[in-house]
XYZ file of C-alpha atoms in Angstrom:
592
model
C 78.179 95.226 148.256
C 78.509 91.940 150.139
C 80.249 92.098 152.666
C 79.752 88.523 154.350
C 83.055 86.771 155.516
C 83.949 83.917 154.466
C 82.515 81.464 157.096
C 79.016 83.145 156.385
C 79.118 83.010 152.711
C 80.082 78.688 153.544
C 76.766 78.973 155.520
C 74.642 80.171 152.843
C 76.843 77.944 150.307
C 75.031 75.410 152.084
C 71.386 76.516 152.169
C 71.488 77.562 148.956
C 73.019 74.199 147.579
C 70.463 72.449 150.021
C 67.606 74.275 148.258
C 69.268 73.671 144.532
C 69.337 70.021 145.684
C 65.783 69.845 146.607
C 64.553 71.686 143.422
C 66.527 69.279 141.160
C 65.278 66.062 143.153
C 61.651 67.622 142.384
C 61.818 68.035 139.183
C 63.463 64.742 138.393
C 60.479 63.547 140.129
C 58.460 64.661 137.789
C 56.806 67.519 139.731
C 57.840 70.231 137.147
C 57.195 73.727 138.764
C 54.643 76.036 137.678
C 53.239 73.439 135.247
C 49.600 75.073 134.183
C 47.079 74.425 136.680
C 43.853 73.429 135.134
C 42.266 76.575 135.397
C 44.222 78.270 133.257
C 42.344 79.604 129.715
C 43.611 80.856 126.753
C 43.997 84.127 126.494
C 44.575 86.691 123.547
C 46.860 89.609 123.271
C 44.080 92.114 125.484
C 43.736 89.389 128.308
C 47.568 88.644 128.366
C 47.829 92.609 129.146
C 44.891 92.541 131.609
C 46.624 89.465 133.486
C 49.768 91.578 133.820
C 48.402 95.136 134.431
C 45.408 93.975 136.663
C 46.210 93.120 140.422
C 42.670 91.605 140.529
C 43.190 89.797 136.968
C 43.687 86.417 136.458
C 47.002 84.600 138.195
C 47.545 81.790 135.385
C 47.018 82.701 131.425
C 47.946 80.137 128.634
C 48.489 82.031 125.284
C 45.763 80.860 122.594
C 47.990 82.274 119.796
C 51.175 83.596 118.734
C 50.940 87.619 119.879
C 53.087 90.393 120.004
C 55.830 92.640 118.704
C 59.022 94.470 119.192
C 57.263 97.684 120.417
C 55.504 95.950 122.777
C 55.778 96.834 126.694
C 54.862 94.284 129.092
C 54.798 95.578 133.150
C 53.812 93.353 135.707
C 51.754 94.640 138.786
C 53.777 95.163 142.000
C 52.590 92.632 144.239
C 51.306 89.806 142.019
C 52.253 86.309 141.157
C 51.636 85.569 137.638
C 52.017 82.228 135.836
C 52.345 82.344 131.849
C 52.204 79.200 130.091
C 53.248 79.545 126.391
C 51.233 76.885 125.365
C 53.664 75.755 122.177
C 53.040 79.543 120.953
C 55.905 82.723 120.872
C 55.056 86.059 122.597
C 57.126 88.836 121.197
C 58.049 92.030 123.384
C 60.470 94.963 123.246
C 60.698 94.192 127.103
C 59.132 92.788 130.147
C 59.116 94.464 133.923
C 58.373 92.716 136.999
C 57.103 95.141 139.648
C 58.176 94.940 143.026
C 57.988 91.905 145.055
C 56.511 90.383 142.241
C 57.011 86.803 140.589
C 56.159 85.895 137.088
C 56.645 82.085 136.247
C 56.938 81.022 132.598
C 56.710 77.710 131.465
C 55.188 75.719 128.409
C 53.076 72.874 128.962
C 53.009 71.848 125.371
C 56.264 70.100 125.398
C 58.680 72.846 125.574
C 58.450 75.107 122.138
C 57.114 77.894 122.989
C 59.027 80.881 123.335
C 59.067 84.394 124.737
C 61.353 86.981 123.012
C 62.412 89.829 125.025
C 64.116 92.263 122.917
C 65.059 95.667 124.352
C 67.727 96.522 121.768
C 66.409 99.081 119.379
C 63.478 100.767 121.415
C 64.091 100.666 124.941
C 67.283 102.194 126.146
C 68.823 101.807 128.808
C 66.869 98.647 129.708
C 66.592 95.254 130.310
C 65.291 92.646 127.831
C 63.579 90.906 131.023
C 63.441 93.849 134.031
C 63.878 91.648 137.465
C 65.575 94.355 139.495
C 62.944 94.453 141.951
C 60.961 91.406 140.889
C 61.947 87.739 140.308
C 61.527 85.323 137.254
C 61.125 81.470 137.268
C 61.961 79.483 134.071
C 60.392 76.211 134.162
C 60.162 75.573 130.652
C 60.123 76.755 127.121
C 62.744 79.011 125.737
C 63.753 82.706 126.607
C 65.707 85.114 123.704
C 66.431 88.000 125.938
C 68.457 91.462 124.713
C 69.418 94.201 126.897
C 69.511 97.842 125.244
C 72.314 99.557 125.857
C 73.670 99.626 129.476
C 70.867 97.774 130.315
C 70.829 93.387 130.981
C 69.506 90.735 128.747
C 67.843 89.562 132.382
C 68.290 91.420 135.669
C 68.452 95.264 135.724
C 68.613 98.217 133.239
C 71.206 100.819 133.844
C 72.020 101.343 137.401
C 69.675 98.863 138.659
C 70.885 95.289 140.046
C 69.605 91.441 138.846
C 67.067 90.830 141.549
C 66.415 87.215 141.105
C 66.379 84.892 138.136
C 65.801 80.962 139.136
C 65.874 78.463 136.372
C 64.430 74.807 137.045
C 64.430 74.041 133.018
C 63.753 75.049 129.574
C 66.552 77.394 127.921
C 67.520 80.570 127.840
C 70.069 82.584 125.030
C 70.991 85.885 126.857
C 73.138 88.511 125.235
C 73.879 92.030 126.660
C 75.993 95.019 125.425
C 77.159 98.509 126.455
C 78.039 97.477 130.550
C 74.837 95.558 131.140
C 75.738 91.558 132.207
C 73.875 89.295 130.666
C 72.639 87.730 133.467
C 72.427 90.218 136.616
C 72.947 93.858 136.815
C 72.655 96.254 134.592
C 75.655 99.148 134.120
C 76.781 99.407 137.646
C 74.502 97.212 138.831
C 75.104 94.295 141.283
C 74.089 91.294 140.226
C 71.109 89.898 142.567
C 70.536 85.935 142.929
C 71.254 83.650 140.302
C 70.367 80.194 140.591
C 70.691 78.048 137.622
C 68.799 73.979 138.968
C 68.537 72.838 135.433
C 68.018 73.511 131.791
C 70.615 75.317 129.351
C 71.751 78.592 129.810
C 74.057 80.528 127.497
C 74.713 84.136 128.947
C 77.072 86.427 126.587
C 77.872 90.319 127.426
C 79.552 90.682 124.768
C 81.388 94.521 125.929
C 81.696 96.665 127.781
C 82.241 95.772 130.981
C 80.033 93.382 132.292
C 79.688 89.760 133.823
C 78.364 87.097 131.657
C 76.454 86.284 134.801
C 76.943 88.582 137.639
C 77.394 92.686 138.264
C 77.518 94.903 135.468
C 80.409 97.600 134.962
C 80.937 99.063 138.127
C 78.258 96.497 139.957
C 79.240 93.521 142.101
C 78.554 90.397 142.465
C 76.054 88.513 145.350
C 74.993 85.157 145.167
C 75.464 83.003 142.054
C 74.546 79.108 142.763
C 74.508 76.473 139.833
C 73.032 73.442 141.311
C 72.342 71.771 137.451
C 71.704 72.122 133.940
C 74.398 73.119 131.704
C 75.427 77.138 131.847
C 78.278 78.397 129.166
C 78.621 82.351 130.404
C 80.850 84.719 128.482
C 82.605 88.361 129.389
C 84.203 89.522 126.252
C 86.085 92.255 127.801
C 89.765 91.370 128.585
C 89.556 92.414 132.284
C 86.116 91.067 133.124
C 85.218 87.242 134.540
C 82.680 85.512 133.077
C 81.035 84.819 136.138
C 81.169 87.501 139.034
C 82.117 91.046 139.561
C 81.856 93.655 136.632
C 84.821 95.590 135.154
C 86.405 97.817 138.153
C 85.469 95.745 140.736
C 87.159 92.325 139.169
C 89.735 91.912 141.262
C 88.022 93.299 144.289
C 87.840 90.000 146.609
C 84.679 91.372 148.967
C 82.797 92.265 145.199
C 82.901 88.875 143.947
C 80.325 87.674 145.840
C 79.912 83.975 146.613
C 79.400 81.531 143.729
C 78.528 78.231 144.612
C 79.112 74.964 142.066
C 76.998 72.283 143.050
C 76.700 68.915 142.351
C 74.783 68.037 138.786
C 75.946 71.255 137.264
C 77.952 72.083 134.199
C 79.508 75.138 133.287
C 81.530 75.493 130.167
C 84.210 78.175 130.111
C 84.550 78.460 126.246
C 87.693 79.388 124.710
C 86.060 82.334 122.916
C 84.340 83.347 125.961
C 87.055 85.678 128.207
C 88.784 84.334 131.221
C 87.550 84.039 134.760
C 88.942 85.008 138.134
C 88.888 83.272 141.671
C 90.078 86.418 143.097
C 92.217 86.888 146.687
C 90.678 86.467 149.839
C 87.399 84.048 148.555
C 86.636 80.917 149.095
C 85.057 78.964 146.246
C 83.620 75.774 146.327
C 83.274 73.488 143.215
C 80.963 70.218 143.290
C 80.245 70.916 139.520
C 81.459 69.495 136.112
C 83.323 72.056 134.609
C 84.706 72.550 131.640
C 87.427 74.789 131.434
C 88.551 75.858 127.972
C 89.624 79.374 129.090
C 92.205 81.101 131.639
C 91.251 80.676 134.970
C 93.604 82.442 137.674
C 93.325 81.616 140.993
C 94.050 84.420 143.251
C 91.771 82.658 146.645
C 91.102 79.496 147.685
C 89.040 77.024 145.145
C 88.211 73.984 146.857
C 87.715 71.072 144.541
C 84.950 68.619 146.399
C 84.753 65.058 145.819
C 82.209 65.265 142.898
C 83.774 68.468 140.895
C 85.814 67.982 137.890
C 87.402 70.712 135.882
C 88.317 69.245 132.872
C 89.005 71.037 129.054
C 91.858 72.475 127.344
C 92.313 75.585 129.369
C 94.504 76.544 132.001
C 94.700 76.618 135.839
C 96.951 80.273 136.591
C 97.957 80.698 140.173
C 97.983 84.316 141.040
C 99.930 85.563 144.314
C 99.461 83.024 147.077
C 96.252 81.714 145.319
C 95.449 77.524 146.023
C 93.633 74.649 144.695
C 92.503 72.168 147.479
C 91.980 69.275 144.944
C 89.651 66.895 146.521
C 87.612 65.795 142.824
C 89.016 65.795 139.503
C 90.940 67.741 137.527
C 91.952 66.519 133.619
C 93.133 69.552 132.418
C 97.009 69.091 130.733
C 99.838 68.942 133.452
C 101.062 71.794 131.029
C 98.006 73.483 131.597
C 98.432 73.500 135.765
C 100.948 76.351 136.519
C 102.679 75.712 138.974
C 101.904 71.725 138.772
C 103.043 70.919 141.514
C 101.676 70.743 145.573
C 102.288 74.656 146.170
C 99.182 75.507 143.896
C 97.249 72.062 143.718
C 97.403 70.201 146.668
C 95.374 67.153 147.939
C 95.093 64.890 144.766
C 98.433 65.821 142.959
C 100.513 62.591 142.534
C 103.564 63.226 140.494
C 105.197 60.493 138.711
C 108.785 59.828 136.943
C 109.100 57.499 133.951
C 112.252 56.540 134.277
C 112.878 54.134 131.251
C 111.678 56.833 129.375
C 114.296 58.946 127.238
C 114.312 61.414 128.382
C 113.162 60.877 131.474
C 109.108 62.380 131.390
C 106.809 62.792 134.029
C 103.361 63.243 134.764
C 100.540 64.721 137.241
C 97.940 62.859 138.210
C 95.161 65.067 139.731
C 92.674 62.168 140.212
C 92.658 58.807 142.236
C 93.759 56.898 139.218
C 95.039 57.272 135.658
C 92.058 56.910 134.179
C 90.194 59.142 135.948
C 92.556 62.091 135.592
C 92.702 61.467 131.479
C 96.313 60.321 132.070
C 97.925 57.522 129.881
C 100.825 55.428 131.004
C 103.532 54.990 128.263
C 103.286 51.155 126.855
C 104.326 48.772 129.621
C 104.216 47.451 132.833
C 105.049 50.107 135.360
C 106.804 49.542 138.906
C 107.533 51.446 141.559
C 110.779 49.363 142.192
C 113.410 48.313 139.290
C 113.579 44.746 140.392
C 110.028 44.794 139.954
C 109.200 43.919 143.763
C 107.631 47.227 144.107
C 103.876 47.941 143.644
C 102.723 47.821 139.867
C 101.053 50.911 138.665
C 98.460 50.868 135.697
C 95.453 52.703 134.459
C 92.842 52.044 137.166
C 95.572 52.015 140.549
C 94.715 53.653 143.279
C 96.989 56.373 143.599
C 95.484 57.375 147.401
C 98.597 57.363 149.700
C 101.194 57.813 146.701
C 104.063 60.243 148.015
C 104.047 63.518 146.070
C 106.910 62.072 143.904
C 107.172 58.776 142.751
C 109.620 56.441 139.683
C 108.087 54.680 137.984
C 110.000 51.452 136.212
C 109.293 50.260 133.076
C 109.157 46.005 133.230
C 108.069 44.636 130.001
C 110.507 44.128 127.199
C 109.562 46.570 124.394
C 112.706 45.112 121.585
C 113.384 41.482 121.446
C 116.491 39.889 119.735
C 117.521 36.468 118.765
C 121.212 35.113 117.565
C 122.116 31.714 116.808
C 125.784 30.331 117.152
C 125.431 29.502 112.995
C 123.068 30.280 110.585
C 124.500 27.608 108.747
C 124.956 23.944 109.237
C 124.953 20.270 108.135
C 122.331 18.281 108.292
C 121.873 16.453 111.478
C 124.103 19.185 113.005
C 122.088 21.439 115.688
C 122.509 25.289 117.311
C 122.297 27.017 120.367
C 119.979 30.362 120.682
C 120.402 33.285 123.041
C 117.900 35.996 123.812
C 118.033 39.962 124.110
C 115.586 42.425 125.825
C 115.274 45.778 125.918
C 112.604 47.839 127.521
C 110.012 49.907 125.019
C 111.795 53.201 126.595
C 115.477 51.578 125.939
C 116.456 50.402 129.439
C 118.605 46.873 128.841
C 116.974 43.637 130.221
C 120.001 41.694 129.745
C 119.766 38.040 128.555
C 116.290 36.334 128.568
C 116.906 33.206 127.409
C 115.887 31.322 130.482
C 112.493 32.749 130.103
C 112.208 32.270 126.125
C 110.419 29.685 124.582
C 112.054 28.665 120.887
C 109.976 26.724 118.488
C 110.942 26.110 114.922
C 109.045 25.701 111.984
C 109.672 22.310 111.088
C 108.015 20.239 113.012
C 110.649 17.154 113.105
C 113.043 19.516 114.038
C 114.293 18.131 118.103
C 113.949 21.603 120.551
C 115.737 21.328 123.758
C 115.741 24.263 125.852
C 117.603 26.509 123.639
C 119.180 24.052 121.554
C 117.667 22.999 118.281
C 118.821 19.524 116.121
C 117.925 19.419 112.796
C 117.439 15.990 111.014
C 116.344 17.090 107.869
C 117.910 19.792 105.398
C 115.827 22.968 104.585
C 115.644 26.363 105.501
C 114.257 26.292 109.191
C 113.014 29.499 110.686
C 113.219 29.319 114.644
C 111.152 31.439 116.518
C 112.076 32.858 119.645
C 108.662 34.068 122.471
C 109.415 35.972 125.169
C 106.856 36.430 127.661
C 106.753 40.202 128.686
C 104.854 41.418 131.237
C 102.887 44.026 129.244
C 102.698 41.456 126.198
C 104.806 38.734 124.297
C 107.580 39.680 121.713
C 109.247 37.777 119.271
C 111.828 37.566 116.906
C 112.896 34.969 114.156
C 115.872 33.664 113.323
C 116.361 31.584 109.874
C 118.959 28.501 109.629
C 120.317 26.934 106.286
C 119.896 23.104 107.177
C 122.552 21.508 104.448
C 122.520 18.029 103.443
C 125.845 16.504 102.862
C 127.062 15.752 99.327
C 125.944 12.774 97.142
C 128.381 10.406 95.849
C 127.789 8.760 92.579
C 127.931 4.793 93.156
C 130.483 3.141 90.932
C 129.354 1.276 87.979
C 129.424 -2.777 88.956
C 131.677 -4.661 86.577
C 129.448 -7.208 84.225
C 130.779 -10.567 85.375
C 132.925 -13.161 83.972
C 130.663 -15.692 81.448
C 131.519 -18.930 83.696
C 134.454 -21.482 81.463
C 133.110 -23.381 79.292
C 132.971 -27.111 79.751
C 133.858 -29.204 76.433
C 131.066 -31.367 75.790
C 131.452 -34.581 74.901
C 130.757 -35.009 71.152
C 127.994 -38.141 71.290
C 129.438 -41.257 70.288
C 127.890 -41.582 66.592
C 125.112 -44.274 66.419
C 125.998 -47.224 64.573
C 123.129 -48.991 62.131
C 122.220 -52.192 62.534
C 124.011 -54.584 59.826
C 120.719 -55.426 58.915
C 119.698 -52.386 57.911
C 121.914 -51.758 54.737
C 123.313 -54.239 53.065
C 127.257 -55.295 52.821
C 129.225 -54.605 50.233
C 129.971 -58.117 49.456
C 126.549 -58.567 49.663
C 125.252 -56.063 46.519
C 125.185 -57.418 43.508
C 127.648 -56.480 40.987
C 127.527 -54.307 38.657
C 126.214 -54.517 35.589
C 128.328 -54.387 32.819
C 126.159 -55.000 29.785
C 126.741 -52.760 26.693
C 123.292 -53.320 25.316
C 122.817 -50.754 22.555
C 120.411 -48.083 23.901
C 121.045 -48.465 27.583
C 124.168 -46.893 30.024
C 124.246 -48.112 33.126
C 124.798 -44.880 35.692
C 128.379 -45.128 37.980
C 127.525 -44.759 41.568
C 127.444 -41.028 42.785
C 130.665 -39.791 44.792
C 129.234 -40.098 48.431
C 127.359 -43.168 47.614
C 131.081 -44.484 46.404
C 132.175 -42.926 49.769
C 129.539 -44.632 52.287
C 130.115 -47.727 50.140
C 133.622 -47.330 50.787
C 132.994 -46.742 55.053
C 131.022 -49.531 55.210
C 128.117 -46.962 55.441
C 128.613 -44.218 57.626
C 130.658 -40.998 55.869
C 133.205 -39.479 58.211
C 133.426 -35.837 58.941
C 135.535 -33.424 56.436
C 139.396 -33.662 57.791
C 140.383 -30.583 59.185
C 144.306 -31.584 59.183
C 147.024 -28.501 59.032
C 149.916 -28.829 56.872
C 152.258 -30.631 58.733
C 155.567 -28.772 59.346
C 157.813 -29.056 56.474
C 155.576 -28.830 54.092
C 154.271 -32.776 54.396
C 150.928 -33.025 55.044
C 149.717 -34.605 58.788
C 148.844 -37.973 58.604
C 145.401 -38.193 58.607
C 144.175 -38.930 62.185
C 141.484 -41.661 62.240
C 138.382 -40.587 63.315
C 136.876 -43.858 64.475
C 139.581 -43.188 67.235
C 138.259 -39.739 68.517
């Protein structure tokens, strides 16, 4: 059981982190550890067994084909280093044991499609799928499916055995244990040994019996567990056992917890269905990794979240006793899921803000240097540390370093704008005065904002002078008020009915009187020349002969009249009866 003091553990953490960083850097540079050397030759099942059991046999082998069966057991002799290249093939065994002081390196030079299956669940009671209790397993690439039997770890120790050493630089591992063994680490009553994950994807599940996902078996302690890269998902299904750490019975013993280091570049996922995680009292746990916490993490000791450290997810960070979190990184868990949320539990980057303009007043904690990094969203609007806007404006990207433990925020932008007209019905040629009033989105009254509001009309001919609008034409006019709030422009409309003056029907013009008739003189009668007509005296006397057989016709009346008038016929007389019944004497028409 480890008894290293806190400062000693920190020193070992630095050495392990440096080693893990070196491994990660070399892997990223394309230097794949354990790559099959050119001298490796394909082997069949017989050649494979010889390589495992013969100390003088080959140290590098390459599978020529798929081989093995669940009933098969492979044992690497003590003190030998063997590199196994799956070469795209599948190797199946019931259990694989790595001897004392031996190292088995597994890789797949054919692109990572090769698989190693070690399933001890049916034929090898109390055994681990891959037993490393006295040796070491290194995975560079390829995939390992490992299952322990009752009380045995998937990769690590059998019943009563420790985990030995497991290093993962790449590839994929699916490890499952039951009956008291850890998925990766000790068997029942066995300690975890050393587990270093620098890359790849690891899923480690202890289905029950008291073993940790990664760590000690039931009754076993943790030792050295370091995450320097890759993605690891640990699960411990027993309700009193941590996903990472010691097994049942020692899960609250700080000394039994061992050392767990979460280095930069690593991602650890604690799923909601994978059991809780305990950071025990009297232990210091540094985290530079990305932690996805969908489970409950109970902190009874000291958790140090470093600059690159991130705790995210929908889980809960819960204090037990005097547990503390020194946050120098980022926590994006919901505020309600950090209990308590104040600096008595989470110190460092823990900034509380009260939204004064929210009804009821709301608050938020930001466990990061900005709202955005802390996965926090400000309510709509522009927020300032002073009510009158004279303080510091705070938005999603504002650096919160230097802010106090608790800061009030006041909304500076309007959320609602209302425009009012002095009249909504005016005569053509008239005008109205307009006022504008604004409220914040949270309901705080910003008062009269007419001076900062711009008014426009839907009718181009209207005359806008500040907040006064005159209407030369008649029709419905829509007046739009625009308030340039700090968080965005607000508008409001009011419709003014402009009425034309009544139209009067013009009076019908009188017909002009006809001009007075001017009496016209009758033209003087034209006198004919005397020679034109014979005078009556010159006319021959009518013949009165009474010769038989002829009668001389008498002159016509008109002729007689003409003869009597000297050749002119006077107009008919228009004389009226004379009063008294006498006829009016005829006027001489020649005198007219």
